[in-house]
Short mmCIF file of C-alpha atoms in Angstrom, two decimals:
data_model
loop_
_atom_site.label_atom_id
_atom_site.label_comp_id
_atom_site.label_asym_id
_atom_site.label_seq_id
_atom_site.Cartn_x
_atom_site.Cartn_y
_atom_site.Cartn_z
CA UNK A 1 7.30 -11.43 -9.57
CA UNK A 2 8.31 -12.51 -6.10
CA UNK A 3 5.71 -11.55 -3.90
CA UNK A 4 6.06 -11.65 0.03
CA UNK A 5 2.03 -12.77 1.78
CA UNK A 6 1.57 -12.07 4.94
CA UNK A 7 -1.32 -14.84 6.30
CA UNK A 8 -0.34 -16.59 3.63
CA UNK A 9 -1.90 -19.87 5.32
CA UNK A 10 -4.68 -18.57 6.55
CA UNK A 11 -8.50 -18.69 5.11
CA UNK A 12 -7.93 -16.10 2.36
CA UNK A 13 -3.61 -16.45 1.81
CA UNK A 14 -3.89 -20.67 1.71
CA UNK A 15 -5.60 -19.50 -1.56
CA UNK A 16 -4.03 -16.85 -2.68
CA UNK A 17 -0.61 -18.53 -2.73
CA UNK A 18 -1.27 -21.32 -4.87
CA UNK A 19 -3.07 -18.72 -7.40
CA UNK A 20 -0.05 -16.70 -7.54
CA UNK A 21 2.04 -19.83 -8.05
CA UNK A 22 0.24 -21.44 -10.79
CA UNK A 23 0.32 -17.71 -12.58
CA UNK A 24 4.09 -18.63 -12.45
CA UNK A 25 4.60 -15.61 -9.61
CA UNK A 26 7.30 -16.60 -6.51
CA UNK A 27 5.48 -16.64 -2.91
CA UNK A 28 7.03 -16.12 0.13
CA UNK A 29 5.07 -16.58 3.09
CA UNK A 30 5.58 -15.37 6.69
CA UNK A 31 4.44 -18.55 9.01
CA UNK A 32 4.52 -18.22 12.95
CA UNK A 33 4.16 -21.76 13.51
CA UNK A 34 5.69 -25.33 12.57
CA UNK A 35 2.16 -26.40 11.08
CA UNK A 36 1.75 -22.62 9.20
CA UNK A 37 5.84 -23.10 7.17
CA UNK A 38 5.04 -26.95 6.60
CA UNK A 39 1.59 -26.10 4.67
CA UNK A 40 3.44 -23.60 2.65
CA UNK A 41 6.43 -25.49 1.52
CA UNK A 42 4.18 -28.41 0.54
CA UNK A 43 2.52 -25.74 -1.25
CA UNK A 44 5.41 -24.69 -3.10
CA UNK A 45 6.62 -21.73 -1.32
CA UNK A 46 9.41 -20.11 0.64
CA UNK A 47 8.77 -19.38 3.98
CA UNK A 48 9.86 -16.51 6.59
CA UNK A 49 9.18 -17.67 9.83
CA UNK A 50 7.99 -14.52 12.13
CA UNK A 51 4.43 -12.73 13.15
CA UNK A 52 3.38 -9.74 12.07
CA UNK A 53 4.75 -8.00 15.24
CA UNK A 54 8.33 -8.72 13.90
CA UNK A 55 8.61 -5.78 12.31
CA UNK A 56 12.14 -6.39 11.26
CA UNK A 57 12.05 -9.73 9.59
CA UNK A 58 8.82 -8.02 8.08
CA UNK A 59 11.16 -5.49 7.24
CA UNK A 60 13.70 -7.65 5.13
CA UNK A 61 11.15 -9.43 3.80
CA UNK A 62 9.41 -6.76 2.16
CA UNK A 63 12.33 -5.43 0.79
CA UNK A 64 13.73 -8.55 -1.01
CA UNK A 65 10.11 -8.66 -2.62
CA UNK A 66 8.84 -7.45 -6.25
CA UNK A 67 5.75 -6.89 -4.24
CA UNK A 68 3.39 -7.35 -0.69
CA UNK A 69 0.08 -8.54 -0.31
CA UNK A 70 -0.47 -8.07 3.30
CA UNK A 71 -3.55 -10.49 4.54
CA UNK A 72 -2.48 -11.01 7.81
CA UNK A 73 -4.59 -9.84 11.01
CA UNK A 74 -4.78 -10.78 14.79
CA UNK A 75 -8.43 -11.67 14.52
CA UNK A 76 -7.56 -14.19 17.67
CA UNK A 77 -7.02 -11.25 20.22
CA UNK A 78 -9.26 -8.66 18.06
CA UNK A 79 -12.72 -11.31 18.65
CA UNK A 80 -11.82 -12.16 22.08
CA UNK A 81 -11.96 -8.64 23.06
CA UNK A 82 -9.02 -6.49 22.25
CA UNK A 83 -9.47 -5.33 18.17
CA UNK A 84 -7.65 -2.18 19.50
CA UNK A 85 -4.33 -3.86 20.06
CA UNK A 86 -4.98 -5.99 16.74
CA UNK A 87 -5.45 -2.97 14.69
CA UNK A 88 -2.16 -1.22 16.10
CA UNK A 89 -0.56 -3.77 14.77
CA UNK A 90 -1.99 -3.89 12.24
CA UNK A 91 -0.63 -0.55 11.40
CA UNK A 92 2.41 -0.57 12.56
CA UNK A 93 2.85 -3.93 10.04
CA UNK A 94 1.64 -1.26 7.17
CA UNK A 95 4.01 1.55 8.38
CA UNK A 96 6.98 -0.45 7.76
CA UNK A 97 5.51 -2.35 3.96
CA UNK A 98 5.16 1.61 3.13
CA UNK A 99 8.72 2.77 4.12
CA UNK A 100 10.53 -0.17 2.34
CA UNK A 101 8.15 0.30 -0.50
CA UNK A 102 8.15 3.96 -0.17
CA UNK A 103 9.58 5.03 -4.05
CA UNK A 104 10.03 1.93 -5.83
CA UNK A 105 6.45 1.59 -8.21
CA UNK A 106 6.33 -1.93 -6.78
CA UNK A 107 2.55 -2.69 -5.63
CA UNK A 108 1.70 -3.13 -1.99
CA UNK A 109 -2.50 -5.03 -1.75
CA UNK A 110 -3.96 -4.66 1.78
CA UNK A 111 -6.96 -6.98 2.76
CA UNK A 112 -9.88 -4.48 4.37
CA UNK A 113 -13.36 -4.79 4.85
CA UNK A 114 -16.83 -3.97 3.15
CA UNK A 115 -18.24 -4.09 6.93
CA UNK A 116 -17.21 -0.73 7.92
CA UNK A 117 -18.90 1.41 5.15
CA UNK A 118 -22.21 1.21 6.77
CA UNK A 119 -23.73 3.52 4.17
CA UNK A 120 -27.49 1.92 4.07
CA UNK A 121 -27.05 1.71 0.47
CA UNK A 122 -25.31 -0.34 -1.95
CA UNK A 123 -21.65 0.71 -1.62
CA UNK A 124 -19.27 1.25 -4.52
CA UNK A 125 -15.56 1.78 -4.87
CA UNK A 126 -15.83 5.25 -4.26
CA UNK A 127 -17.15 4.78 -0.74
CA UNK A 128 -14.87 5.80 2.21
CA UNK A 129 -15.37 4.41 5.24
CA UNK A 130 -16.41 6.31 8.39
CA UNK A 131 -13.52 6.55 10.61
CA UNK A 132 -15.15 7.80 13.53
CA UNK A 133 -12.15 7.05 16.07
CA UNK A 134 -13.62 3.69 17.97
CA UNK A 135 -11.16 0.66 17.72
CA UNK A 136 -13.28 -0.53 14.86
CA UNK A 137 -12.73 1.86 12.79
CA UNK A 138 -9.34 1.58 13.10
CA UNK A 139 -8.92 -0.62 10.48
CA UNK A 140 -10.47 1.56 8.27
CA UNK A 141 -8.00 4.32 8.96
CA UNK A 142 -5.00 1.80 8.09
CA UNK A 143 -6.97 1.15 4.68
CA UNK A 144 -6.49 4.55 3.92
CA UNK A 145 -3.00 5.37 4.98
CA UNK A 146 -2.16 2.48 2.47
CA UNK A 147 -3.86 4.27 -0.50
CA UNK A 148 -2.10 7.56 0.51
CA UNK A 149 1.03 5.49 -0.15
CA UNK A 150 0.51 6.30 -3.75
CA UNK A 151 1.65 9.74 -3.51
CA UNK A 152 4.93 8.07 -2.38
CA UNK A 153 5.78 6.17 -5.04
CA UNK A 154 4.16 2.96 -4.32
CA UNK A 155 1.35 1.11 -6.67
CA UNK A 156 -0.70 1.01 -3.40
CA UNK A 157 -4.32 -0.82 -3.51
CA UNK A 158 -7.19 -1.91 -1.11
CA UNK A 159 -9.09 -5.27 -1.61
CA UNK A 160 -12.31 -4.56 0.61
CA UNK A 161 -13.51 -8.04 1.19
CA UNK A 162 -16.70 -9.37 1.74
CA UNK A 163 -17.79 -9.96 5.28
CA UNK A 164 -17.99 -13.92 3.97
CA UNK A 165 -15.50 -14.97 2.21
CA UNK A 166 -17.14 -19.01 2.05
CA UNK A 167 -16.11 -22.21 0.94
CA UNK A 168 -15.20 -25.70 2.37
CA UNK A 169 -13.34 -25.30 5.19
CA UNK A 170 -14.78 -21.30 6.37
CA UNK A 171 -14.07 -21.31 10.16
CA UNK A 172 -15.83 -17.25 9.82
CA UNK A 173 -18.93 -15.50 10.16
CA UNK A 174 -21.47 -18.15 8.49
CA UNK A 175 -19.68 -21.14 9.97
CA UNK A 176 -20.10 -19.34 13.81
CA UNK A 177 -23.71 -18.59 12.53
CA UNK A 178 -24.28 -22.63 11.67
CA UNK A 179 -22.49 -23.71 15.22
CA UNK A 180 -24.73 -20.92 17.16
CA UNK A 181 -28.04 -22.30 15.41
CA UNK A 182 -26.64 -26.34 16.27
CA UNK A 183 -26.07 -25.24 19.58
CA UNK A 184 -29.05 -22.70 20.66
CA UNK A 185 -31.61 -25.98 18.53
CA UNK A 186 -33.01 -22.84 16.13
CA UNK A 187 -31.40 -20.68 13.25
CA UNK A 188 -31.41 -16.95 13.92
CA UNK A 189 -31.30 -14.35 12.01
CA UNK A 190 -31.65 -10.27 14.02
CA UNK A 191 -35.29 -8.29 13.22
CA UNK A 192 -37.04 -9.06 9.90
CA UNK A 193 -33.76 -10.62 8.61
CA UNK A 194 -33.93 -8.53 5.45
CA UNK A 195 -30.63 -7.18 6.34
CA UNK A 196 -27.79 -7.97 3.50
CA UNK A 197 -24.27 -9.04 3.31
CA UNK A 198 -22.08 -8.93 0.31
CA UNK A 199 -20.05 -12.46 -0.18
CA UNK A 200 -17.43 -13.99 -2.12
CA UNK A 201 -15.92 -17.62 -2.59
CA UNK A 202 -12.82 -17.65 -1.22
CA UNK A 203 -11.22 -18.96 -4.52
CA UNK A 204 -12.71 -15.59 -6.03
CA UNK A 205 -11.32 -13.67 -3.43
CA UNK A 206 -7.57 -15.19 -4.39
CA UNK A 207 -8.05 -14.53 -7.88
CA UNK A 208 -8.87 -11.11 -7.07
CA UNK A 209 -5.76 -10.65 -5.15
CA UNK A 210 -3.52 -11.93 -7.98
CA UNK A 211 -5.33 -9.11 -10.16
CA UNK A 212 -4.50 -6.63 -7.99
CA UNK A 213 -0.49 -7.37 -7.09
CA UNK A 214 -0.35 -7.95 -10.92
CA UNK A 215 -1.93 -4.65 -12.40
CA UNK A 216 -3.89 -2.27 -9.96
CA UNK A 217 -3.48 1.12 -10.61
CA UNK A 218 -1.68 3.34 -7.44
CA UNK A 219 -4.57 4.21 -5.18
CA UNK A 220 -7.19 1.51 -6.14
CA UNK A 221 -9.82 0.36 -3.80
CA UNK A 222 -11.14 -2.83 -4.93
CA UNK A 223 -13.95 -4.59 -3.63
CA UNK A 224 -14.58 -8.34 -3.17
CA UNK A 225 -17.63 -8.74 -3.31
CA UNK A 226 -19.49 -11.29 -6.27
CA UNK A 227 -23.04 -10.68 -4.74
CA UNK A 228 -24.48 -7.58 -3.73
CA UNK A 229 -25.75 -8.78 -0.75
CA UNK A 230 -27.67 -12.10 0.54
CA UNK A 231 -30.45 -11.44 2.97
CA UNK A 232 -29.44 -12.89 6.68
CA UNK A 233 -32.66 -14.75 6.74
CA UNK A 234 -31.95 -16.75 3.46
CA UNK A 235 -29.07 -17.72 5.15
CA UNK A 236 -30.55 -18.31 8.34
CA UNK A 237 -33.42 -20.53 6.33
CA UNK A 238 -30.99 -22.83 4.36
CA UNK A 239 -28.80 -23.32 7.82
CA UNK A 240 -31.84 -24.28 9.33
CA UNK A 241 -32.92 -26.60 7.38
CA UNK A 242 -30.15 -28.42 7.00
CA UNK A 243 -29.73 -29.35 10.40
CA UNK A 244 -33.05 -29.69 10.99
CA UNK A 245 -33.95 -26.92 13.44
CA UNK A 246 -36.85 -24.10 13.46
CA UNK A 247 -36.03 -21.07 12.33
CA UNK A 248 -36.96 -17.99 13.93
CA UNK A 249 -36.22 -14.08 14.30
CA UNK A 250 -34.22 -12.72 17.81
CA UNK A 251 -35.06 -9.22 18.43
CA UNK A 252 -32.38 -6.76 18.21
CA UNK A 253 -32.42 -6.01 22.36
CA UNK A 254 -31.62 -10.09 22.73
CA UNK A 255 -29.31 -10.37 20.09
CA UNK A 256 -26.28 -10.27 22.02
CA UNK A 257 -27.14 -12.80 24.29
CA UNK A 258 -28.26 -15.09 21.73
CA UNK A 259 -25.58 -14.50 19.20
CA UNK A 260 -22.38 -13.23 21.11
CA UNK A 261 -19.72 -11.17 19.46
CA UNK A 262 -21.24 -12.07 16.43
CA UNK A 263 -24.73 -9.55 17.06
CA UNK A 264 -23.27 -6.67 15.70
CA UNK A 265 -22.58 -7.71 12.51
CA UNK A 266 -25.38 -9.46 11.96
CA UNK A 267 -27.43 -6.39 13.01
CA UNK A 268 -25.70 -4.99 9.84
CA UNK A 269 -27.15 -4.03 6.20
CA UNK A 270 -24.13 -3.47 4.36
CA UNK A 271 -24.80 -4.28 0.39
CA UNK A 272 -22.24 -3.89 -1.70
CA UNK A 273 -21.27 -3.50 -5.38
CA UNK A 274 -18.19 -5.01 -7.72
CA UNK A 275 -18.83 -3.15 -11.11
CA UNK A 276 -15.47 -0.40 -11.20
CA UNK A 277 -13.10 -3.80 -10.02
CA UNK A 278 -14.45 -5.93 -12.60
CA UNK A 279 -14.13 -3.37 -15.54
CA UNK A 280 -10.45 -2.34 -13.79
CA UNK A 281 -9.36 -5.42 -13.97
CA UNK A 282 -11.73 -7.76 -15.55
CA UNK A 283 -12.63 -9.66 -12.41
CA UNK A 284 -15.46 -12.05 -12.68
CA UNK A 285 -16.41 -14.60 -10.31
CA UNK A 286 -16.81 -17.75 -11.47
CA UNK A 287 -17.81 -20.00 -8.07
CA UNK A 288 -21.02 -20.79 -5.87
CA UNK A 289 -22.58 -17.97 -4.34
CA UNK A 290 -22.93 -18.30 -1.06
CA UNK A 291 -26.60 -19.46 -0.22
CA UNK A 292 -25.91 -22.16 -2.99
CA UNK A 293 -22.04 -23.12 -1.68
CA UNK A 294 -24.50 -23.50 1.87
CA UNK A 295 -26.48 -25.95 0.15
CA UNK A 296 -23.29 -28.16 -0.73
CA UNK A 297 -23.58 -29.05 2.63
CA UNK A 298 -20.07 -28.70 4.11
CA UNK A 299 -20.64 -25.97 6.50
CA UNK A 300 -22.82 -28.63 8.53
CA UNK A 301 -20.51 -31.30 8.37
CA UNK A 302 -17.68 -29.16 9.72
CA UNK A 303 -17.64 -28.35 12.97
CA UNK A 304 -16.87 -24.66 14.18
CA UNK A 305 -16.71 -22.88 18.00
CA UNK A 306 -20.15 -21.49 18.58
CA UNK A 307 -20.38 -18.10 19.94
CA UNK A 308 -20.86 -17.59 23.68
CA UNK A 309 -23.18 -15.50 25.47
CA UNK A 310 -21.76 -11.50 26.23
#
């Protein structure tokens, strides 16, 4: 297939691409930068130049494609304050993948999120988010208007991905966590710390995408997810020992100051389960999980933007 990737050389897409290319699938990427079309034509694939508010050339794009795997978001403006506007464009990006796609059986994967189920139990595939109108959950909304796409003649799926998707060179949640604890001199973690996240190797995650542009049923929501969920304080532990710093709990009521814009979602318990996407499509994760990827020692080698007071 030729398959159009928005983000394609981002975290998650500078993964996915070469997995679709060695499955002997054509990639072509939309790149907004010099740096972004260089990386993917050394990778092997075709590039579009344009951002995801081009909504022409995304457009054009989408219909020369057998298929879209849209992984693009503007997490730059959504974490410095405005997820609103990032999530309207989000959507409007979607509206236009579903009209060009709109009738032809050709599949259409969004990247969501596991963060937004919020259930306080272990989630499963069947789990619909709560979509309670705040800018967060705007997302959320987008994730379904995608899987209502089936009833319009595209093979529409959802790939709800871990809140960590880790690995060498993870500029997200865990890496802020590991430059917050460097620069505050002691590892956090919110409360008790029994709180649980759900993660996934990124190389997982791009295997899981190629499953799901190759054969997900219309209306599938998948999730990424190859644990359950890893207690924050685990985390917290490992990252504290490897740079050599106390570890200690931060009481919910201080957490914002301590952690930033990260405090919310580390405030979250949001376990989740895999078991209807591996028997759907026989997705089984093969890397590190993530306490033992921490232990590689990369993350502290690296050296991400710690969070700043709120």
């Amino acid at each position: 297939m030729r398959i159009f990737v928005t983000g394609a050389s981002g975290w998650i897409g500078s993964a996915v691409v070469p997995e679709l290319l060695d499955a002997g699938h054509r990639v072509t990427g939309l790149a907004r930068s010099d740096a972004s079309a260089a990386a993917l034509t050394a990778a092997g694939a075709e590039v579009v130049r344009g951002t995801v508010d081009d909504l022409g050339v995304l457009r054009d794009a989408a219909a020369a494609a057998d298929g879209v795997i849209h992984l693009a978001f503007k997490h730059d403006i959504a974490f410095s304050g405005d997820f609103k506007g990032a999530a309207e464009a989000d959507r409007r990006a979607v509206d236009v993948f579903g009209e060009v796609l709109a009738g032809t059986g050709r599949p259409f994967v969004l990247a969501s999120g596991l963060a937004g189920l919020s259930l306080g139990r272990t989630a499963t595939e069947r789990d619909r988010p709560v979509t309670d109108g705040s800018p967060l959950s705007m997302r959320a909304v987008t994730a379904e208007a995608v899987l209502a796409l089936a009833d319009r003649g595209v093979r529409a799926s959802v790939v709800r991905l871990s809140p960590t998707c880790h690995g060498a060179g993870d500029h997200g949640f865990v890496a802020a966590l590991t430059a917050t604890a460097r620069t505050r001199g002691v590892s956090g973690y919110v409360g008790d710390g029994g709180n649980r996240w759900p993660a996934v190797h990124r190389l997982d995650a791009a295997r899981l995408f190629r499953l799901a542009v190759e054969g997900a049923p219309a209306g599938s929501v998948l999730h990424g997810a190859a644990e359950e969920g890893v207690a924050l304080r685990d985390v917290a532990e490992v990252i504290g020992r490897h740079l050599g710093v106390p570890v200690a709990s931060v009481a919910p009521e201080d957490a914002g100051g301590h952690f930033g814009w990260l405090a919310g979602m580390l405030a979250q318990d949001i376990p989740a389960s895999s078991g209807l996407t591996r028997e759907l499509l026989g997705w089984e994760p093969v890397r590190p999980g993530l306490l033992a990827d921490l232990e590689e020692g990369h993350y502290f080698t690296a050296r991400a933007t710690p969070v700043t007071s709120v």
